[in-house]
XYZ file of C-alpha atoms in Angstrom:
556
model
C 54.287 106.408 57.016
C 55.483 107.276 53.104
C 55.505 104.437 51.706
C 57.712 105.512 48.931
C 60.786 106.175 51.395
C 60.704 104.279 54.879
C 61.616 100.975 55.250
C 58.255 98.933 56.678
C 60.196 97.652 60.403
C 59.044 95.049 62.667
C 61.501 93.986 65.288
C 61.756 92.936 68.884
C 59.243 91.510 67.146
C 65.773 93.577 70.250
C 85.949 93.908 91.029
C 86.825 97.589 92.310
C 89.673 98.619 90.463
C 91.084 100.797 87.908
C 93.017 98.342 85.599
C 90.891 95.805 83.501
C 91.355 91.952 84.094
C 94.671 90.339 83.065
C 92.642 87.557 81.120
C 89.460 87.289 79.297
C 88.445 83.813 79.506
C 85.079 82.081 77.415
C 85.440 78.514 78.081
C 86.471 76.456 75.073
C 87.336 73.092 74.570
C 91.116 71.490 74.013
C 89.695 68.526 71.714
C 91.742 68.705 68.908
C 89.177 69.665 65.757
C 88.067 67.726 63.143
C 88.241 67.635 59.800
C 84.875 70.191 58.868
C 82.475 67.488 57.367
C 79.799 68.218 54.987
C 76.810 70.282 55.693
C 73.788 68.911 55.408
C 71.790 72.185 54.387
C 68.883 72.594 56.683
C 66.686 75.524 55.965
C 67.277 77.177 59.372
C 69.992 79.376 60.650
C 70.432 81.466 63.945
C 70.201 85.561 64.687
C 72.291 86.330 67.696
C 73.035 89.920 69.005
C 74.399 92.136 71.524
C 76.309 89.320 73.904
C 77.727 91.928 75.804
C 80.208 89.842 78.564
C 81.478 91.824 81.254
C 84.701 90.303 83.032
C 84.032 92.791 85.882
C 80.407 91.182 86.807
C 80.385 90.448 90.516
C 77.232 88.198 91.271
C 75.644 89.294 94.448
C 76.770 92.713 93.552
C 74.339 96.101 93.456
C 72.541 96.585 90.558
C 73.503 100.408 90.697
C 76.964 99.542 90.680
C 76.333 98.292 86.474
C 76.948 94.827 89.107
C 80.399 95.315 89.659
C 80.492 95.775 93.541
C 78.064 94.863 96.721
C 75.572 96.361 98.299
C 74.107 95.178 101.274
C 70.819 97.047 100.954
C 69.649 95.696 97.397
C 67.121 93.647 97.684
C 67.959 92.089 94.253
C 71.158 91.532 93.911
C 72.834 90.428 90.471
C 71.806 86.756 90.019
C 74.989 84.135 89.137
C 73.959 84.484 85.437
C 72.773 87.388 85.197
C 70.057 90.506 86.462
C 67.277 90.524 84.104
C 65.452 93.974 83.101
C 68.651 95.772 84.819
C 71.192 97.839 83.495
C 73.956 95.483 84.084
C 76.022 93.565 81.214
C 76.472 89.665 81.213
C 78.526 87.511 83.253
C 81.124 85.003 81.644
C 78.692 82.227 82.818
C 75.858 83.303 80.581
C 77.966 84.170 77.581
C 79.818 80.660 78.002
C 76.366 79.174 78.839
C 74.666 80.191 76.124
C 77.217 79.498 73.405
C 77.717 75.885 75.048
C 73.961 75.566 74.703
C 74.284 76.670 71.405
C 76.963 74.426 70.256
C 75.377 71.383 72.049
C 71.516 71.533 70.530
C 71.351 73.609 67.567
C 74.442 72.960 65.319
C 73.183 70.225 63.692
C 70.255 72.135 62.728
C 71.254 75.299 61.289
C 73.222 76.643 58.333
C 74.901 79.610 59.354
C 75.164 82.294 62.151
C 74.081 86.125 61.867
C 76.352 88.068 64.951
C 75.466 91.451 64.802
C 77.731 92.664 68.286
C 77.619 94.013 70.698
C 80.653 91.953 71.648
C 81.779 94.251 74.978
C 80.267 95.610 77.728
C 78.119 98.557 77.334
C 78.177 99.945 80.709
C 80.407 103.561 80.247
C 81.467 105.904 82.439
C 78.203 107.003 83.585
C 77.073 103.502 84.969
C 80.708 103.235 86.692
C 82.979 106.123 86.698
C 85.179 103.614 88.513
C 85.758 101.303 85.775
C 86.493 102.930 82.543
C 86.196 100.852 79.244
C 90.081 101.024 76.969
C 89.838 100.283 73.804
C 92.316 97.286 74.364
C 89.266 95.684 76.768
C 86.797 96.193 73.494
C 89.384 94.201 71.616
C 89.927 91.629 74.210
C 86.675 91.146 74.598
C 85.540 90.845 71.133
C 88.635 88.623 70.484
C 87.331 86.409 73.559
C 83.551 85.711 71.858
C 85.349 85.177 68.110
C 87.778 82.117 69.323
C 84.212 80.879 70.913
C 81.900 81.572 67.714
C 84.792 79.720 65.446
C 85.217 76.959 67.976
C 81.504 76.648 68.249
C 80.437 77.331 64.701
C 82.977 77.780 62.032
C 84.880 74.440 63.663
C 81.484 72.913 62.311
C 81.326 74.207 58.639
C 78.699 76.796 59.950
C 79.673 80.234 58.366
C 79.422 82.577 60.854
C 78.509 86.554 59.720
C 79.842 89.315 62.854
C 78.975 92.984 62.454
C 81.243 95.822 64.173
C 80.031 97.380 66.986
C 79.294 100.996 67.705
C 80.781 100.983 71.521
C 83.908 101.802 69.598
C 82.819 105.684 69.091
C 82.146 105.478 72.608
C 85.308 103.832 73.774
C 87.281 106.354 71.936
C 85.185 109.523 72.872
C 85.780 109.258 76.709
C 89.595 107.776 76.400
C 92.185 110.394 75.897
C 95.099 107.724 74.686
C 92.666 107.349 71.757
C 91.634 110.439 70.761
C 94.101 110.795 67.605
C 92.582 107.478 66.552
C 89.171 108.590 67.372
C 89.464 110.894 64.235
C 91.551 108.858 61.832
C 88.495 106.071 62.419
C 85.654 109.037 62.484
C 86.331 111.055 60.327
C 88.385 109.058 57.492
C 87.866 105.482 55.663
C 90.644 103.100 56.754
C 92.844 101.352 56.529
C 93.307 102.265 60.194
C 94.432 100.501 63.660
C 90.778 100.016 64.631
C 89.927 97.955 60.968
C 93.206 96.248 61.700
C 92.607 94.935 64.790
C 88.978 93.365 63.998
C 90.576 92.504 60.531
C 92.955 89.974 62.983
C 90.162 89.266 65.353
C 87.600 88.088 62.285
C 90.257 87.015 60.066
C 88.164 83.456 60.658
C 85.117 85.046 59.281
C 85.886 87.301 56.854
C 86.420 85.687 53.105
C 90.138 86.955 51.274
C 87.937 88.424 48.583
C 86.205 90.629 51.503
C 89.511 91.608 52.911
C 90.006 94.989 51.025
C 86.755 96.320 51.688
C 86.775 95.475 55.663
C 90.638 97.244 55.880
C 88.839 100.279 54.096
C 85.567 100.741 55.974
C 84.636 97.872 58.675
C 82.226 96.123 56.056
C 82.361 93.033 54.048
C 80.528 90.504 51.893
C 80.515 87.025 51.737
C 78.474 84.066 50.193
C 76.866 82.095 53.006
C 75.384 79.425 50.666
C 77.646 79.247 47.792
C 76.454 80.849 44.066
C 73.052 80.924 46.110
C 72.548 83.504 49.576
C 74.677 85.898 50.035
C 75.332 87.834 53.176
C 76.434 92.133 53.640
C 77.618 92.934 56.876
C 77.453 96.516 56.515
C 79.147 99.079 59.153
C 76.618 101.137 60.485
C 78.728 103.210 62.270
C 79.047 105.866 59.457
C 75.187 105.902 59.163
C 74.564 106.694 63.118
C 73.271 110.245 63.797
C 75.449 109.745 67.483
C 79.105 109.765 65.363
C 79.405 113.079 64.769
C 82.599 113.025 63.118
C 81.494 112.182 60.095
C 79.354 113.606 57.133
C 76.218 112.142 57.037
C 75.967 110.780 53.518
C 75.673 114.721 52.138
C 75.224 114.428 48.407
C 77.662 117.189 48.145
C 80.380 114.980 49.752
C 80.618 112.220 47.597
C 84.408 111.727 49.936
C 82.161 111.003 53.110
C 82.868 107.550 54.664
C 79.196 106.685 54.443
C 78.958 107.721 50.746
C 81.766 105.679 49.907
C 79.841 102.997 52.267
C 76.289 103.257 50.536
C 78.541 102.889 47.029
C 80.060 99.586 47.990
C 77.033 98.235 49.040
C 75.441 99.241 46.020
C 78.070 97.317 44.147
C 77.638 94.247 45.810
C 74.002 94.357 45.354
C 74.450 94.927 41.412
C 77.073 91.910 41.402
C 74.896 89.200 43.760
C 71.707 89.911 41.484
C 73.914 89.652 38.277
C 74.435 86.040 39.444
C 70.950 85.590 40.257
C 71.693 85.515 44.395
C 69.853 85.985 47.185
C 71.159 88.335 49.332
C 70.569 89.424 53.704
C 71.848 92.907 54.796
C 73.298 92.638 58.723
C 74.682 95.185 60.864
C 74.314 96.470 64.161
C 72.282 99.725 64.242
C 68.486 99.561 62.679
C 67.802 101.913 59.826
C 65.227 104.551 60.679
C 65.141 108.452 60.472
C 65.429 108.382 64.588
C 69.047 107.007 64.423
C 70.564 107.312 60.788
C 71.700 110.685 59.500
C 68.437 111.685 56.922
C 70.843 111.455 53.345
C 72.116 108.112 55.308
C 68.962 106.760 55.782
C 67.102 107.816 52.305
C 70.140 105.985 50.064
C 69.847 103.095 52.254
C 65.865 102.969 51.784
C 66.420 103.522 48.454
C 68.663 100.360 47.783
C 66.844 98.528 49.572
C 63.813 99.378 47.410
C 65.872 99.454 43.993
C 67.003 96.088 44.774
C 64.034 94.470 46.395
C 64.098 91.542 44.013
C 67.551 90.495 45.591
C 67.704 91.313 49.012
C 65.493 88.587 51.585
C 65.770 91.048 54.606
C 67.924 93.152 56.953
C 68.831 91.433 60.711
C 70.144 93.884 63.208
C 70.990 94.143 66.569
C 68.708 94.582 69.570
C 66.575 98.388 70.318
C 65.579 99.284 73.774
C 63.494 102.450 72.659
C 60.981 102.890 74.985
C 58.669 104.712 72.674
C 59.509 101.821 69.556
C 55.993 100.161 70.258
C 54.146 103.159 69.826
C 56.275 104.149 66.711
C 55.415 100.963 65.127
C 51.612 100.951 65.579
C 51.395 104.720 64.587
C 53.616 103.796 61.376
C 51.060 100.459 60.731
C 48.346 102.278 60.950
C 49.104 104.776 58.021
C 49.752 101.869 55.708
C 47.223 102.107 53.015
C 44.159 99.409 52.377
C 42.874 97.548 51.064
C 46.466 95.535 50.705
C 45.000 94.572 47.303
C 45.866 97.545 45.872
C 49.074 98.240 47.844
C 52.608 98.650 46.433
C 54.360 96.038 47.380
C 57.403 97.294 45.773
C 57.585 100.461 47.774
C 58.274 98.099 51.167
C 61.344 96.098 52.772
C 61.405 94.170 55.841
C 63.808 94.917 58.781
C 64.071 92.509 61.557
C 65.134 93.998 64.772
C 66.684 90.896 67.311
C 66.533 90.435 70.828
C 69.425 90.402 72.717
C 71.438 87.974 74.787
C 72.521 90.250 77.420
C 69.480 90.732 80.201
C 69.910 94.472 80.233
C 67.042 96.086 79.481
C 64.795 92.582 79.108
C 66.440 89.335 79.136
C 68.114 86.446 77.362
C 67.093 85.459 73.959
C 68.617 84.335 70.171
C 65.817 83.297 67.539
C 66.186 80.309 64.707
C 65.197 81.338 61.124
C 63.627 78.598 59.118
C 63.668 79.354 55.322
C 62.453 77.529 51.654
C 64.595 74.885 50.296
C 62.263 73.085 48.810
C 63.504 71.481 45.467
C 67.618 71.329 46.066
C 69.290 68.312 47.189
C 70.721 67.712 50.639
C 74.252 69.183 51.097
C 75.382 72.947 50.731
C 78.923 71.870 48.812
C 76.230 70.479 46.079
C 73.894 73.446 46.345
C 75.581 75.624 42.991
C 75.504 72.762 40.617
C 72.143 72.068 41.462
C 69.886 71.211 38.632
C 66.938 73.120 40.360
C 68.676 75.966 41.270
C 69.953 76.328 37.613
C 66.407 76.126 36.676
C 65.346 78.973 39.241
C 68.215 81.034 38.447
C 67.818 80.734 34.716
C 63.327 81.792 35.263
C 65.025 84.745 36.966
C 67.139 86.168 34.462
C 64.162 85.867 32.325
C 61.933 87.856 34.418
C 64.538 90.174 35.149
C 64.299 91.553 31.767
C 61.329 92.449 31.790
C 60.460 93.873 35.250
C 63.027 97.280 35.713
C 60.406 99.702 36.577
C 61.432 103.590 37.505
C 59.132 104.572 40.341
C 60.852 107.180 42.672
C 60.711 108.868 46.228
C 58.250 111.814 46.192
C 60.505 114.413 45.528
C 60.294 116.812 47.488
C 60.882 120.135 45.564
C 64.029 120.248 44.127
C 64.101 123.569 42.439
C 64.579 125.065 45.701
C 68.523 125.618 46.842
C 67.668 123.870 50.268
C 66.563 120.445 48.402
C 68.593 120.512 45.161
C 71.319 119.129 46.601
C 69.919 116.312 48.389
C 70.202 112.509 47.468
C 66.245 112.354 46.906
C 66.399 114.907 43.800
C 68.744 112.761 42.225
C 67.125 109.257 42.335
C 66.429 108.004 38.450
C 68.347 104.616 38.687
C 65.253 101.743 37.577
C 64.050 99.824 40.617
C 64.129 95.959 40.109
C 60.927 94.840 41.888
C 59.574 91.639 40.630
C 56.174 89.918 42.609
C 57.780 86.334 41.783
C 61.045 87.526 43.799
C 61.739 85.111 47.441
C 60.885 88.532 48.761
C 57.125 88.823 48.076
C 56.270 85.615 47.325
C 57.215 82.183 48.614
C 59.899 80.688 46.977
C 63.300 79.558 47.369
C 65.243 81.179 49.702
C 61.957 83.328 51.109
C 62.323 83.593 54.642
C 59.694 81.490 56.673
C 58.920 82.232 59.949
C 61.462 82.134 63.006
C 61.059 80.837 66.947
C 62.317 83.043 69.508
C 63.801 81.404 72.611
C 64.579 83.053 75.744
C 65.522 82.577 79.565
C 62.721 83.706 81.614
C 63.564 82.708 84.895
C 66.727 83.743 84.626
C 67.209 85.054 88.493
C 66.550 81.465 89.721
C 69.503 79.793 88.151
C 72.900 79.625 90.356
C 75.786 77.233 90.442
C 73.620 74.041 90.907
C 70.326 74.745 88.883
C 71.335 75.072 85.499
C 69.775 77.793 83.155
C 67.050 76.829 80.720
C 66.303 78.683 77.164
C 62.578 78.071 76.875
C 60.233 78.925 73.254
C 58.715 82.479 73.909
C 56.993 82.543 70.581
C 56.682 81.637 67.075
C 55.709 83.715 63.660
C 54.497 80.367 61.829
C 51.205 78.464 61.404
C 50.185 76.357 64.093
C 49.366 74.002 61.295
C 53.054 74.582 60.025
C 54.613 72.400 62.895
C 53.404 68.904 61.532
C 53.435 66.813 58.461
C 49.724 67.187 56.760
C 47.463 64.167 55.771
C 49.314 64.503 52.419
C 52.744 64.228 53.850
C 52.402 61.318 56.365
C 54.949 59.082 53.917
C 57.316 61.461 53.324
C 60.421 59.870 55.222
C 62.630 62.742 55.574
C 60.130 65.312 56.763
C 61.994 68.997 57.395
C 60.228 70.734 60.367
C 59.964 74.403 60.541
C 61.556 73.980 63.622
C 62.922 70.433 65.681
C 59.841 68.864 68.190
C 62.123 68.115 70.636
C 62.690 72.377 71.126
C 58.857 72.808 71.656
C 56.899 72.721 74.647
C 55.126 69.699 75.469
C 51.644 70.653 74.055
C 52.590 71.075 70.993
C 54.626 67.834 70.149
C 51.586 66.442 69.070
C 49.404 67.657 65.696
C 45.616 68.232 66.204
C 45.718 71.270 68.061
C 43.743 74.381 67.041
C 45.011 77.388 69.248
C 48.171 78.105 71.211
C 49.281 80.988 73.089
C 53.195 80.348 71.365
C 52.029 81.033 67.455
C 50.035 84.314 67.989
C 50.610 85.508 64.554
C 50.106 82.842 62.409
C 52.560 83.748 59.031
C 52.745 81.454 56.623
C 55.578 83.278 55.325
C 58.002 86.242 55.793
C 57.475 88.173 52.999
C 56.365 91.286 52.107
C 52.521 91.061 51.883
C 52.759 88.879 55.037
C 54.555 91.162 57.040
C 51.862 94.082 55.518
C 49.082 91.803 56.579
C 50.221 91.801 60.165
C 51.023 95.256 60.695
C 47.350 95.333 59.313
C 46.015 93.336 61.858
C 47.924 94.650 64.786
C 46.359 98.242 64.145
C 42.797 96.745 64.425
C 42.993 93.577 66.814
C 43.795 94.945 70.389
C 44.633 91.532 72.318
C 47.054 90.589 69.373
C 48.577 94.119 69.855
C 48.751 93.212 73.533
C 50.926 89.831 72.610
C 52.900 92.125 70.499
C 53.677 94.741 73.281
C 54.342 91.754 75.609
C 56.658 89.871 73.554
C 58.326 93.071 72.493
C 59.369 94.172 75.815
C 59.510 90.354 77.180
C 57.511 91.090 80.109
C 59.274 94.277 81.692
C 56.983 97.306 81.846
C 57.600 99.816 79.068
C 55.885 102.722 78.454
């Protein structure tokens, strides 16, 4: 691994006919909303990726058919809510499901809602040449899961943060009627009929400030805790190796749609830390030199180095690379020890989700618990807040006095073949700071999250109701309870609610359990450093982390 220029990535850690439907229907309710009350600010908040609904699912249907028609010789046919480790999409009754479950439980315990797509379903032409996949279904379908996110979430006060999709590039490469879009979206920054449409669809989501930027390129900011966290839903589209329409970030081509990307974000990044914010980076396509075009991916390492002292983390949707496990422990193992002496300020964290829809593994969302510690209870109050004020104004200080220039390694850039390349012309100062949220604990550091799937997915039908059950957690076992210290505290926040764990661990005293593996007391840097650490030495915890990442299915 160079240190000096990859991002440090743990994740997973991811009807026969021709015409589509006349409808796309996700269950909603007709109560007439409420007035949006006041959020109580929680610490938590929800990752959820790659939905995926498919108004064409059949149940009892073939798996080879991407479920869409019967087969009387399958021996597993698609279940009523799904066929886990298959390669077919999700039925209405899982996406409804889920969100229902969702809206039910876990709105009362969570700020706000990362949704990095997929939001249509991913089987093409080659899993059903029978069915092909319009644009108009991709908007239909996305439009279907938005009027259920804001009727779920946003309804609530809960800011929800969507990410366009890249089934779009697909969509448009294999449909004729949209090949003159194809390359006014490909090849060109909007505005355009594609940022248009999802401009109307997210209009909910998207702040009026934001509104410029998303007709221009698909990408938007907007502040998730007010004056505090900020979030960057970038479009990762123009970074992707697989859209070949575009430029790939050439430093030559300072016109390229992911140039003028990478510049925006670079922007928002200088204006959040200005103001002393916190900020998470979301889209749908992980960074890494296997899927980003190489000038893509080295200015978007970069920023996220330069501006380590603002930016908590990236979230991303879900990766089914079969070879990802053996990436990551090859990649581990090359990170230099003793951590003592390591450079924390040449790392960031990515966090790759799992996905809703069971195709390749099966069900999941995870819940993000984070430091609040010091601020009073409501969000509305948060910017005022004397102890904010007090962090914010120990920042600035610090600030001042930690720019540091420390670069890629160069590689030589007297030679024609390099001189043009974006890594010969990093000089700008990188703001790393130890005391940031990022490498140490502090407010706003990300603590730990609980990932919750559906593991018996196949046995649920019409009269046995699905179940989301705790897979794992990245915290403490000693984390779940109050300490000896804490027993009169009367408003004790828990990492995450009791009533969501298993039984055996509603009780404190225990000293081992099979559902906190990795025991993090944190998510920052050095923690994340000190497990990749561990997983390259420790064989049975790199056996929980092989399980976990490909949620039992055989990988590999």
């Amino acid at each position: 691994m160079r240190t000096t220029s990859l991002i440090f990535t743990l994740g997973l850690c991811c009807i026969v006919s021709l015409a589509s439907p006349t409808q796309i229907v996700l269950g909603t309710s007709l109560v007439e909303p409420q007035p949006v009350p006041s959020r109580k600010l929680h610490g938590r908040f929800l990752h959820i990726t790659d939905i995926h609904p498919d108004p064409f699912y059949e149940p009892g249907a073939s798996r080879a058919s991407a479920c869409h028609r019967p087969n009387l010789k399958d021996k597993r046919p698609a279940g009523y809510y799904g066929a886990p480790y298959s390669s077919c999409d999700s039925p209405f009754s899982l996406t409804n499901f889920t969100l229902d479950f969702l809206d039910e439980y876990w709105t009362s315990e969570i700020d706000f809602v990362i949704w990095t797509g997929d939001n249509a379903r991913a089987s093409r032409h080659d899993n059903d040449h029978d069915i092909p996949r319009p644009l108009d279904e991709i908007y239909d379908l996305n439009r279907a899961v938005a009027k259920k996110m804001e009727h779920v979430f946003l309804k609530k006060g809960i800011p929800v943060v969507p990410s366009l999709e890249h089934r779009i590039t697909w969509a448009l490469s294999t449909d004729p009627v949209y090949l003159s879009i194809r390359i006014a979206y490909l090849l060109q920054t909007g505005p355009n009929k594609i940022f248009e449409e999802f401009s109307s669809i997210w209009n909910p989501f998207i702040p009026p400030t934001s509104s410029a930027s998303f007709h221009q390129g698909g990408y938007f900011s907007t502040e998730i805790i007010p004056d505090a966290v900020a979030a960057i839903s970038i479009n990762t589209l123009y970074f992707y190796k697989k859209n070949h329409a575009v430029g790939g970030c050439r430093y030559a081509d300072p016109k390229d749609p992911g140039n003028i990307h990478l510049d925006w974000l670079e922007k928002q990044l200088e204006g959040f830390r200005s103001r002393q914010m916190q900020v998470w980076i979301t889209g749908h396509v992980p960074p890494s030199e296997n899927m980003y075009f190489p000038e893509c991916y080295y200015r978007f390492v970069e920023l996220n180095l330069r501006f380590q002292d603002t930016i908590l983390g990236n979230l991303y949707g879900t990766s089914s690379s079969n070879t990802l496990f053996r990436t990551l422990i090859a990649d581990f193992s090359e990170i230099p020890e003793p951590l003592e002496d390591t450079h924390y300020d040449s790392y960031a964290v990515v966090n790759v989700n799992s996905a809703i829809v069971p195709n390749p593994y099966i069900p999941s969302f995870r819940i993000f618990t984070y430091n609040t510690t010091g601020l009073s209870g409501f969000v509305k109050d948060i910017g005022s807040d004397p102890y904010l004020q007090t962090m914010k104004a120990t920042q600035r200080r610090r600030a001042l006095n930690h720019e540091q220039v420390r670069g890629f390694k160069k590689p030589k850039c007297e030679r024609k073949k390099s001189r043009n390349t974006w890594r010969c012309h990093f000089d700008k100062p990188w703001h790393s700071d130890s005391e940031s949220p990022s490498r140490r604990n502090s407010l706003w550091s990300p603590l730990g999250f609980a990932q919750f799937y559906m593991p018996r997915l196949a046995e649920f039908d019409q009269t046995h109701d699905p179940e989301f059950e705790l897979e794992y957690m990245t915290f403490p076992l000693s984390s779940l309870h109050l300490d000896e210290e804490a027993q009169n505290i009367t408003h004790h926040q828990y990492v995450i609610p009791l009533r969501f764990l298993p039984e055996e661990l509603h009780q404190p005293g225990a000293v081992d359990s099979g559902y906190t593996p990795y025991e993090l007391n944190d998510l920052t840097i050095p923690s994340w450093l000190d497990l990749a650490t561990r997983l390259t030495k420790d064989k049975k915890l790199r056996s929980r982390f092989k399980e976990f990442m490909y949620m039992g299915s055989v990988e590999e």
